[in-house]
PDB file of C-alpha atoms in Angstrom:
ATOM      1  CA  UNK V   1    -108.857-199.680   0.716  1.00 68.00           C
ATOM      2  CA  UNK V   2    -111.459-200.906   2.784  1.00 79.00           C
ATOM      3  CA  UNK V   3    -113.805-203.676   1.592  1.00 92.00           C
ATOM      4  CA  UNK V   4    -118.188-203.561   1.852  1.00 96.00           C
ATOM      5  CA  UNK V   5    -118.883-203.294   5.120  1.00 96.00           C
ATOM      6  CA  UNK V   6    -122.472-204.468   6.409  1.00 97.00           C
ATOM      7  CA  UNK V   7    -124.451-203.630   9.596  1.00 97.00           C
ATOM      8  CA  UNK V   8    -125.531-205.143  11.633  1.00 97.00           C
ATOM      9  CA  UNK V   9    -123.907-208.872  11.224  1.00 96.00           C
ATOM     10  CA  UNK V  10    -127.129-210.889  12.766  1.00 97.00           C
ATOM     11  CA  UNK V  11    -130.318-209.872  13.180  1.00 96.00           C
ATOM     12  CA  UNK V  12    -133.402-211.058  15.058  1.00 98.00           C
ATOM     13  CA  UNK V  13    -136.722-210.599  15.007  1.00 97.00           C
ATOM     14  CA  UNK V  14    -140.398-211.886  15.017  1.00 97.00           C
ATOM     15  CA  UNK V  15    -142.802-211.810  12.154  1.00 97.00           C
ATOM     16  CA  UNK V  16    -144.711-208.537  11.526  1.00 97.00           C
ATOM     17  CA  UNK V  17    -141.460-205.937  12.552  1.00 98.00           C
ATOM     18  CA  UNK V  18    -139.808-204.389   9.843  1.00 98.00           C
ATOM     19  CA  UNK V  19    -135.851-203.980   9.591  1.00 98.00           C
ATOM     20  CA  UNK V  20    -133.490-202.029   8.132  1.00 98.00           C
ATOM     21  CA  UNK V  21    -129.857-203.407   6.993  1.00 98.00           C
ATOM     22  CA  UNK V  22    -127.194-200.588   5.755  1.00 98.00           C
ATOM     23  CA  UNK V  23    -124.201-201.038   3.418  1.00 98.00           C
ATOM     24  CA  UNK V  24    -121.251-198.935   2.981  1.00 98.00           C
ATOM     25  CA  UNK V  25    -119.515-199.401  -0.267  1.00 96.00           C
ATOM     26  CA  UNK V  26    -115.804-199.670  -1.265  1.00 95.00           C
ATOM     27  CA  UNK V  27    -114.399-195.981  -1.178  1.00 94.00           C
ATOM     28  CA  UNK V  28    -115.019-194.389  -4.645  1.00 91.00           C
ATOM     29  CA  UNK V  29    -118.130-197.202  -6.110  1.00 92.00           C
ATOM     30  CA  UNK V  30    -121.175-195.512  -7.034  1.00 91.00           C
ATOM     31  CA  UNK V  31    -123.000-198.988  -7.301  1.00 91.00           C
ATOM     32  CA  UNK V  32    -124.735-200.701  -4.958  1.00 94.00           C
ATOM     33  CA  UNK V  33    -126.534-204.146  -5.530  1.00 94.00           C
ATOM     34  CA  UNK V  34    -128.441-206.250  -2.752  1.00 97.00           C
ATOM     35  CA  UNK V  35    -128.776-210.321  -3.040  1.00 96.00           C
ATOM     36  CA  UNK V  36    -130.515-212.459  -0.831  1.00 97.00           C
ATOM     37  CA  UNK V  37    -129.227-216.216   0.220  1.00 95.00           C
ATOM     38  CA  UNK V  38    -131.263-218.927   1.281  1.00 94.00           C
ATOM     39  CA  UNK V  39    -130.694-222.414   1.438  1.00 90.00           C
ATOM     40  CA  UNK V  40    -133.838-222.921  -1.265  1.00 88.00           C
ATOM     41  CA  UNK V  41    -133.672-220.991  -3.126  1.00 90.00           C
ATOM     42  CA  UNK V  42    -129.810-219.888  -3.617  1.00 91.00           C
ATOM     43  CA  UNK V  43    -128.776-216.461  -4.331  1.00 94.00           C
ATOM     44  CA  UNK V  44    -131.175-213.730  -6.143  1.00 95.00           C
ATOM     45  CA  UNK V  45    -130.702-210.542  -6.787  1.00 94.00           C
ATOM     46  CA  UNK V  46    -132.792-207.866  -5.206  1.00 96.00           C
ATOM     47  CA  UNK V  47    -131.909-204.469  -6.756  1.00 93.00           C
ATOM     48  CA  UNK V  48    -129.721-202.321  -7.782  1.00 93.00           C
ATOM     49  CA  UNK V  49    -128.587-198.300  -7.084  1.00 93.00           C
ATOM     50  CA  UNK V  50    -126.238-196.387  -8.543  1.00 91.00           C
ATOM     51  CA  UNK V  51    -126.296-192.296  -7.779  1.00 90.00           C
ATOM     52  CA  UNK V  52    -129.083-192.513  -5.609  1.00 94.00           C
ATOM     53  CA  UNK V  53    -131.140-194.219  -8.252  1.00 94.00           C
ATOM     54  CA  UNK V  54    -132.730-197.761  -8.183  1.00 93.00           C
ATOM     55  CA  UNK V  55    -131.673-199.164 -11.901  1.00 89.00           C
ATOM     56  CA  UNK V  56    -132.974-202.331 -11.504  1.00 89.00           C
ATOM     57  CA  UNK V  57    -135.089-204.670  -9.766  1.00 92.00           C
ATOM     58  CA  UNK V  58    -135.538-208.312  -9.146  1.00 92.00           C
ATOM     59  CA  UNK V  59    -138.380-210.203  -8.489  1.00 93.00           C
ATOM     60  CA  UNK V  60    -139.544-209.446  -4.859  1.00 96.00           C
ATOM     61  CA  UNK V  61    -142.346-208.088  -3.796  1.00 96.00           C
ATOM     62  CA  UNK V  62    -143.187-204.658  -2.491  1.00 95.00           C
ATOM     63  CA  UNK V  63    -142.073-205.245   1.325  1.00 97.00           C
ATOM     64  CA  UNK V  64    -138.597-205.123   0.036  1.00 98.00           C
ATOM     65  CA  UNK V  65    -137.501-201.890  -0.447  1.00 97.00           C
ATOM     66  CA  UNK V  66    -134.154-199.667  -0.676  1.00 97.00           C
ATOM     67  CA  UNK V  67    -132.546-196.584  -0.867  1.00 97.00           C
ATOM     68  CA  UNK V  68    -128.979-194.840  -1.751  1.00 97.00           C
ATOM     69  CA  UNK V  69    -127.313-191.939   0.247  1.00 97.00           C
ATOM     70  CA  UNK V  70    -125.246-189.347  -1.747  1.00 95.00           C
ATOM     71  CA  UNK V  71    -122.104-191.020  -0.036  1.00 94.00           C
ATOM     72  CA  UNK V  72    -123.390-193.854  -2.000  1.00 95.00           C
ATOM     73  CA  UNK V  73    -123.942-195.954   1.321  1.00 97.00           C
ATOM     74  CA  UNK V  74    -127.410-198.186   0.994  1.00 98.00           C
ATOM     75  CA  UNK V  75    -130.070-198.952   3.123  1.00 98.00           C
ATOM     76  CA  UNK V  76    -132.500-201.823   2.191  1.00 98.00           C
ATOM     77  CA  UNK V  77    -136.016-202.480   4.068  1.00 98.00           C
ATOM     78  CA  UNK V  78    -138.143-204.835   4.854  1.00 98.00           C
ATOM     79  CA  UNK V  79    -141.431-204.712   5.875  1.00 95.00           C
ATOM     80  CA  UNK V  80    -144.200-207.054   7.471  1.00 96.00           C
ATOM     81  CA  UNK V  81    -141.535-209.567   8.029  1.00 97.00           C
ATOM     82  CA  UNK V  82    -141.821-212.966   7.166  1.00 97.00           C
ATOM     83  CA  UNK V  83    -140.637-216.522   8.325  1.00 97.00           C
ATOM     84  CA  UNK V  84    -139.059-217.026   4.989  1.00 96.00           C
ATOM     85  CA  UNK V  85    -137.292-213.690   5.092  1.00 97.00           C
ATOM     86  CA  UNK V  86    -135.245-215.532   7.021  1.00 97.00           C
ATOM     87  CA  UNK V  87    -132.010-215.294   4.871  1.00 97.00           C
ATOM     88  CA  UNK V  88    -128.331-214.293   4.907  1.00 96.00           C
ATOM     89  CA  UNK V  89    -128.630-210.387   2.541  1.00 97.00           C
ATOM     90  CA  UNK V  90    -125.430-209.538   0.810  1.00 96.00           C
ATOM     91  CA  UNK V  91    -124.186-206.137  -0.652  1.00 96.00           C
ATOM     92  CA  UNK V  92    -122.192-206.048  -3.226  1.00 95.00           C
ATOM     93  CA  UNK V  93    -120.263-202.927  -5.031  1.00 93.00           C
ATOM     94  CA  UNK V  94    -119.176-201.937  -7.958  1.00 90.00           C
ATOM     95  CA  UNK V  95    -117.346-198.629  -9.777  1.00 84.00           C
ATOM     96  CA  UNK V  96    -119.370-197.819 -12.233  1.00 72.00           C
ATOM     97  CA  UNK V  97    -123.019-199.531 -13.127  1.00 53.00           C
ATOM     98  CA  UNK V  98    -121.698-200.941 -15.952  1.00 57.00           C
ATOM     99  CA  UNK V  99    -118.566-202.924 -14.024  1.00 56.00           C
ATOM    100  CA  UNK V 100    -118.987-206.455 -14.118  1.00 71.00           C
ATOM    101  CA  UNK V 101    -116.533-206.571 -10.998  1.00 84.00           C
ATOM    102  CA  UNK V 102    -118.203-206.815  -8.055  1.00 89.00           C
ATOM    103  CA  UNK V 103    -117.058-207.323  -4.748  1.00 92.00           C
ATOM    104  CA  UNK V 104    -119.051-208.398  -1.327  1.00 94.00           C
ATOM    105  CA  UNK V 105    -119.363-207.488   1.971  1.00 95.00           C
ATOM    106  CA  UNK V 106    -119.421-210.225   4.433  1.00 94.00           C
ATOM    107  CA  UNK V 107    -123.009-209.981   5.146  1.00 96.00           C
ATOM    108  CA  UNK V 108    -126.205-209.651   7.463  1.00 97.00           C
ATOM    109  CA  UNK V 109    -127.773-212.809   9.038  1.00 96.00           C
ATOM    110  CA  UNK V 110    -131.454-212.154   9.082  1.00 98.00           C
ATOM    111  CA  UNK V 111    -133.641-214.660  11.467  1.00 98.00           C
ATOM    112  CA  UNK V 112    -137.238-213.862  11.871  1.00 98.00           C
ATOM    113  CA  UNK V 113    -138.871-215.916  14.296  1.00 97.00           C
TER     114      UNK V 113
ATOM    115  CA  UNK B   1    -133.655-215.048 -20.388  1.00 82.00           C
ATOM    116  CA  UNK B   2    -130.146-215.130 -18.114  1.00 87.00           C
ATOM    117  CA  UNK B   3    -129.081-218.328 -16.034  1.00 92.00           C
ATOM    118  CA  UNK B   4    -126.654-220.841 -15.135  1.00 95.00           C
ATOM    119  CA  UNK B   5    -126.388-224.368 -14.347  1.00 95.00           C
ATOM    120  CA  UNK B   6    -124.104-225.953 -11.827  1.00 93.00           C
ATOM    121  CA  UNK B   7    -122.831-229.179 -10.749  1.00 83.00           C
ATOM    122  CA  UNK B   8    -124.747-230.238  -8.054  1.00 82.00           C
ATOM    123  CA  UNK B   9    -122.743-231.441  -5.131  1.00 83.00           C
ATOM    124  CA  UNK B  10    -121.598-231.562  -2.637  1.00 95.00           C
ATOM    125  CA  UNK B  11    -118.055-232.692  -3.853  1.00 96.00           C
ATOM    126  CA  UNK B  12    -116.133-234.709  -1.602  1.00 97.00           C
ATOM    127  CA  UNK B  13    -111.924-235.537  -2.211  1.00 97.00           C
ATOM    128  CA  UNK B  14    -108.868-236.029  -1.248  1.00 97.00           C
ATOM    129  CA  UNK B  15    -106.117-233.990  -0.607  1.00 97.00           C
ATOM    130  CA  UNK B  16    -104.177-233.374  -3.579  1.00 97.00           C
ATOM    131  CA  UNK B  17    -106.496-234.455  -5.976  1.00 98.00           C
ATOM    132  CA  UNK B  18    -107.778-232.634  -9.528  1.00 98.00           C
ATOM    133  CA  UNK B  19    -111.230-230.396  -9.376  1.00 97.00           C
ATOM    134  CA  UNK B  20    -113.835-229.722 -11.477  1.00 97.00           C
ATOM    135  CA  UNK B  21    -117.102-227.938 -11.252  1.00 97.00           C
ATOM    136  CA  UNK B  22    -118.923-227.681 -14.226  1.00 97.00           C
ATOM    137  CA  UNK B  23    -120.836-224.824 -15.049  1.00 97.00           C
ATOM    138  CA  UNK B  24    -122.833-223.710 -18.309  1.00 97.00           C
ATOM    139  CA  UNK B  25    -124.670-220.896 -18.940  1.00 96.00           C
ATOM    140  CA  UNK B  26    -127.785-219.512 -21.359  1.00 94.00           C
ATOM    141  CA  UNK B  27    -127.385-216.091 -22.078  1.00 91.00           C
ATOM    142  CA  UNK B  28    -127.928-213.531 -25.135  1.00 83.00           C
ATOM    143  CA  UNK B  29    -124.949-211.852 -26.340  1.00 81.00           C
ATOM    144  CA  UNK B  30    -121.002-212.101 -24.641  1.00 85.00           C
ATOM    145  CA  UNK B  31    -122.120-211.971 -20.644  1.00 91.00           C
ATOM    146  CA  UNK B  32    -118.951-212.350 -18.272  1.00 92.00           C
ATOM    147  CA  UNK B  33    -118.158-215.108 -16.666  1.00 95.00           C
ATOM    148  CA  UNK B  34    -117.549-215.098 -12.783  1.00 95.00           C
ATOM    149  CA  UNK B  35    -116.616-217.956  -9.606  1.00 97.00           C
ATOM    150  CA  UNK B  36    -117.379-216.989  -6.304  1.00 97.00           C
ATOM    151  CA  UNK B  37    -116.141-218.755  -3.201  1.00 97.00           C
ATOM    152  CA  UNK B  38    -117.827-218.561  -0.122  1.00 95.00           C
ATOM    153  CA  UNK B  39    -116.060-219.674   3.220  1.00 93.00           C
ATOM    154  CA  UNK B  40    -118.335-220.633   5.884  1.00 88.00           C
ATOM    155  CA  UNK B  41    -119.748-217.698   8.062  1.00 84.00           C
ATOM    156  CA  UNK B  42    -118.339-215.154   5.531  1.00 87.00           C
ATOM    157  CA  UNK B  43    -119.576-213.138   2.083  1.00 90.00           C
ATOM    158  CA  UNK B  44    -118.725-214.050  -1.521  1.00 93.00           C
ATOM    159  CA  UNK B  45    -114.948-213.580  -2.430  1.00 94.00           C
ATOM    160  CA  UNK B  46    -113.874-213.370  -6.635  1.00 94.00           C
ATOM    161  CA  UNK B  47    -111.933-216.032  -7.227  1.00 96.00           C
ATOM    162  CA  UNK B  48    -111.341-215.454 -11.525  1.00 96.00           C
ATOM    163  CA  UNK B  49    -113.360-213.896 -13.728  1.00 94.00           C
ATOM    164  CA  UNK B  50    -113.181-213.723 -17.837  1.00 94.00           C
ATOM    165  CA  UNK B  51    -114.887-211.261 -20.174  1.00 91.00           C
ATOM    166  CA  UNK B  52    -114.903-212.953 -23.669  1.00 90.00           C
ATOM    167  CA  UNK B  53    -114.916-216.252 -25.439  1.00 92.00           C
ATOM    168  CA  UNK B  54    -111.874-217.999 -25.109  1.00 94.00           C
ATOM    169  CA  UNK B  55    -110.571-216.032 -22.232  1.00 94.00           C
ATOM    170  CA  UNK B  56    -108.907-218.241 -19.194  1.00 96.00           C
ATOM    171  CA  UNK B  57    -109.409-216.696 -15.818  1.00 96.00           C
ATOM    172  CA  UNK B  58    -106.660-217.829 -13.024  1.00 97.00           C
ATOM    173  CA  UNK B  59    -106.470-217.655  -9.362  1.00 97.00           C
ATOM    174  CA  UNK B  60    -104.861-219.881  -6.602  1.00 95.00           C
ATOM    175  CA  UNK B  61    -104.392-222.686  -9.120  1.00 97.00           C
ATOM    176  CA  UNK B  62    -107.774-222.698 -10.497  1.00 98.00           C
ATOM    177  CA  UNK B  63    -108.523-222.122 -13.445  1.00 98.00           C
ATOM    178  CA  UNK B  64    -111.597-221.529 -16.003  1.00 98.00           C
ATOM    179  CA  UNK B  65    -111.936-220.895 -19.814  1.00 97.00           C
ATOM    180  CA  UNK B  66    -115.065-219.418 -21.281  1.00 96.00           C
ATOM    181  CA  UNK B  67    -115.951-221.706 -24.060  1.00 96.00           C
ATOM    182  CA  UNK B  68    -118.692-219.649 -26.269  1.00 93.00           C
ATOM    183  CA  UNK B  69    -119.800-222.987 -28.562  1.00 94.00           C
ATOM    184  CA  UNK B  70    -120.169-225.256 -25.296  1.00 95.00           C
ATOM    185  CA  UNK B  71    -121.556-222.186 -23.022  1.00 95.00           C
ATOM    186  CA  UNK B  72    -119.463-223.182 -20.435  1.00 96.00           C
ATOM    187  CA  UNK B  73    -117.114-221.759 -17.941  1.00 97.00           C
ATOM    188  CA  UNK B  74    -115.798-225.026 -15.228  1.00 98.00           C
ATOM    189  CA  UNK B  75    -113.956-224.456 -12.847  1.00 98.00           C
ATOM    190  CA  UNK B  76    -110.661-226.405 -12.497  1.00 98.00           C
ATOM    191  CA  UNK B  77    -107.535-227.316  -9.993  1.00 98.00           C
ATOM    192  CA  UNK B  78    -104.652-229.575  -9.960  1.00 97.00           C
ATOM    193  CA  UNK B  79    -104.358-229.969  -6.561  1.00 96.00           C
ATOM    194  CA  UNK B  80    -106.734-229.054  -4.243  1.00 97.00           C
ATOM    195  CA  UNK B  81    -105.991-228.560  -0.290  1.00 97.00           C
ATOM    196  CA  UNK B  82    -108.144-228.879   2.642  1.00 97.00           C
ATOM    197  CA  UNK B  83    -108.047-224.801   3.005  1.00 96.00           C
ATOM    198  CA  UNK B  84    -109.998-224.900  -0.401  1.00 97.00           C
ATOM    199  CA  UNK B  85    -113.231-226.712   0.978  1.00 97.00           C
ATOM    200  CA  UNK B  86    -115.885-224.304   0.466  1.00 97.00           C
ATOM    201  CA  UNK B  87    -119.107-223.328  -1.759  1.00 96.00           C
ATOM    202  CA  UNK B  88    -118.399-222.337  -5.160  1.00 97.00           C
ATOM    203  CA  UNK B  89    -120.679-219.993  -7.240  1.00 97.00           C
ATOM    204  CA  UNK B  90    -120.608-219.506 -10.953  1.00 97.00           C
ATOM    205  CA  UNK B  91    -122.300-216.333 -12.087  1.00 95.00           C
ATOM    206  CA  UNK B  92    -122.785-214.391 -15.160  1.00 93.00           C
ATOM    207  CA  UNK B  93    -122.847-210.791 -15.401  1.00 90.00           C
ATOM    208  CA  UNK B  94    -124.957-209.343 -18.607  1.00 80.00           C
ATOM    209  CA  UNK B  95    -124.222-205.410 -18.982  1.00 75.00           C
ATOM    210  CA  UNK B  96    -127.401-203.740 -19.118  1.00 73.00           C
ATOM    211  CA  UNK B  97    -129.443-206.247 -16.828  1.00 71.00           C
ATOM    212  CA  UNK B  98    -126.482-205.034 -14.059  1.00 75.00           C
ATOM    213  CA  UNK B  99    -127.017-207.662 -12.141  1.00 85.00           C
ATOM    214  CA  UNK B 100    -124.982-211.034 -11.128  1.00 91.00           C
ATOM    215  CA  UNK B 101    -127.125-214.358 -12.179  1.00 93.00           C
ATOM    216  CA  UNK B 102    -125.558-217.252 -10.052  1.00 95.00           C
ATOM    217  CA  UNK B 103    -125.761-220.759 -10.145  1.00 95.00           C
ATOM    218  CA  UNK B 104    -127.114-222.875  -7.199  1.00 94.00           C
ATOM    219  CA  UNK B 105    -123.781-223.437  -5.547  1.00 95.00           C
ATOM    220  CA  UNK B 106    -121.043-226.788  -5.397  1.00 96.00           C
ATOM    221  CA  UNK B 107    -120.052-227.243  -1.933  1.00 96.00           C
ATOM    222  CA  UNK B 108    -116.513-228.782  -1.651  1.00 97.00           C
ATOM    223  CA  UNK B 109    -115.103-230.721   1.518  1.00 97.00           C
ATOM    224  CA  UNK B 110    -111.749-231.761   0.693  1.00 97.00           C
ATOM    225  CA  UNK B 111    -110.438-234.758   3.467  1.00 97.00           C
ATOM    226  CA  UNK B 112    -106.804-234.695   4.386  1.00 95.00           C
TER     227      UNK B 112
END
C-alpha cells in the first residue's frame, strides 16, 4: 500500500499570499488530521476530517482552514500568511476516526518570507 | 486537560550504549500511548505503541511499558546504533478528542 503522500514538499512565499497544501491518505482511511511543527513551539494539532467532515479543531485561528474530498484526500489553507507560519505541516491518516494508529506523510516545508 | 512531558535533550552517547527517554503523561481515562521517530528531512514514523496499562510496546529493540500509577510510558534500548540518532516523540492519543498530543521532542545523536 502506499503511504500519505503530501504536495508540494517546500513551499515559498511572502507574507500576505495565501497557500494551499493537499494530502492524499493511505488507500482505504477515511481520517485525515493536520499538525503543524515548529521549532517553538513543537508539534500541535490543527484539525481533524473524517467523511468530509471537520470533527475537531485545535487552537488556531481562523486563517487556517481545511477541507476533505469524497476520495478522502485533504486540502488545508492558509490565509494572510504570516512570518511565523513558517513551519514544517504534517498529515497524518487513520482508518476509522476512532483509530489511535496513525501514520504520516513525509511532509510540506512551509517558508514565508 | 491532555499532555505529555518529555525528557529534554538533546541526548548524546555512544555506540552501543543503553537508552532512555522518559516520558509521562496527564490524561483522563486509559489514552494510548505512542513514540514517534523523526529522521532528519522526513515525517513522523511509529516506532511502538500500547493501548492499556501494563502493556509493553516493542520495535527495533526498543521498548516501552505503560505504567498507569507512574503515568509513564519511557522509551528504552539496549544498544543503540548510530542509524538510531534521531528526534523522538511521545504522544498520547485520547478517543473522542481524536487527536495525537505530543511531547516536545528528545533529539538523539549517537557517536560511533
Amino acid at each position: 500500500k502506499a503511504g500519505v503522500t503530501q504536495t508540494p514538499r517546500y513551499l515559498i512565499k511572502t507574507r500576505g499570499q495565501q497557500v494551499t497544501l493537499s494530502c492524499s491518505p493511505i488507500s482505504g482511511h477515511r481520517s485525515v488530521s493536520w499538525y503543524q511543527q515548529t521549532p517553538g513551539q513543537g508539534l500541535q494539532f490543527l484539525f481533524e476530517y473524517f467523511s468530509e467532515t471537520q470533527r475537531n479543531k485545535g487552537n488556531f485561528p481562523g486563517r487556517f482552514s481545511g477541507r476533505q474530498f469524497s476520495n478522502s484526500r485533504s486540502e488545508m489553507n492558509v490565509s494572510t500568511l504570516e512570518l511565523g507560519d513558517s513551519a514544517l505541516y504534517l498529515c497524518a491518516s487513520s482508518s476509522t476516526g476512532q483509530s489511535n494508529e496513525q501514520f504520516f506523510g513525509p511532509g510540506t516545508r512551509l517558508t514565508v518570507l | 486537560g491532555n499532555s505529555v512531558t518529555q525528557m529534554e535533550g538533546p541526548v548524546t552517547l555512544s555506540e552501543e550504549a543503553f537508552l532512555t527517554i522518559n516520558c509521562t503523561y496527564t490524561a483522563t481515562g486509559y489514552p494510548s500511548l505512542f513514540w514517534y521517530v523523526q529522521y532528519p528531512g522526513e515525517g513522523l514514523q511509529l516506532l511502538l505503541k500500547a493501548t492499556k496499562a501494563d502493556d509493553k510496546g516493542s520495535n527495533k529493540g526498543f521498548e516501552a511499558t505503560y505504567r498507569k500509577e507512574t503515568t509513564s510510558f519511557h522509551l528504552e534500548k539496549g544498544s543503540v546504533q548510530v542509524s538510531d540518532s534521531a528526534v523522538y516523540f511521545c504522544a498520547l492519543f485520547k478517543t473522542g478528542a481524536n487527536n495525537l498530543f505530543f511531547g516536545t521532542g528528545t533529539r538523539l545523536t549517537v557517536i560511533p
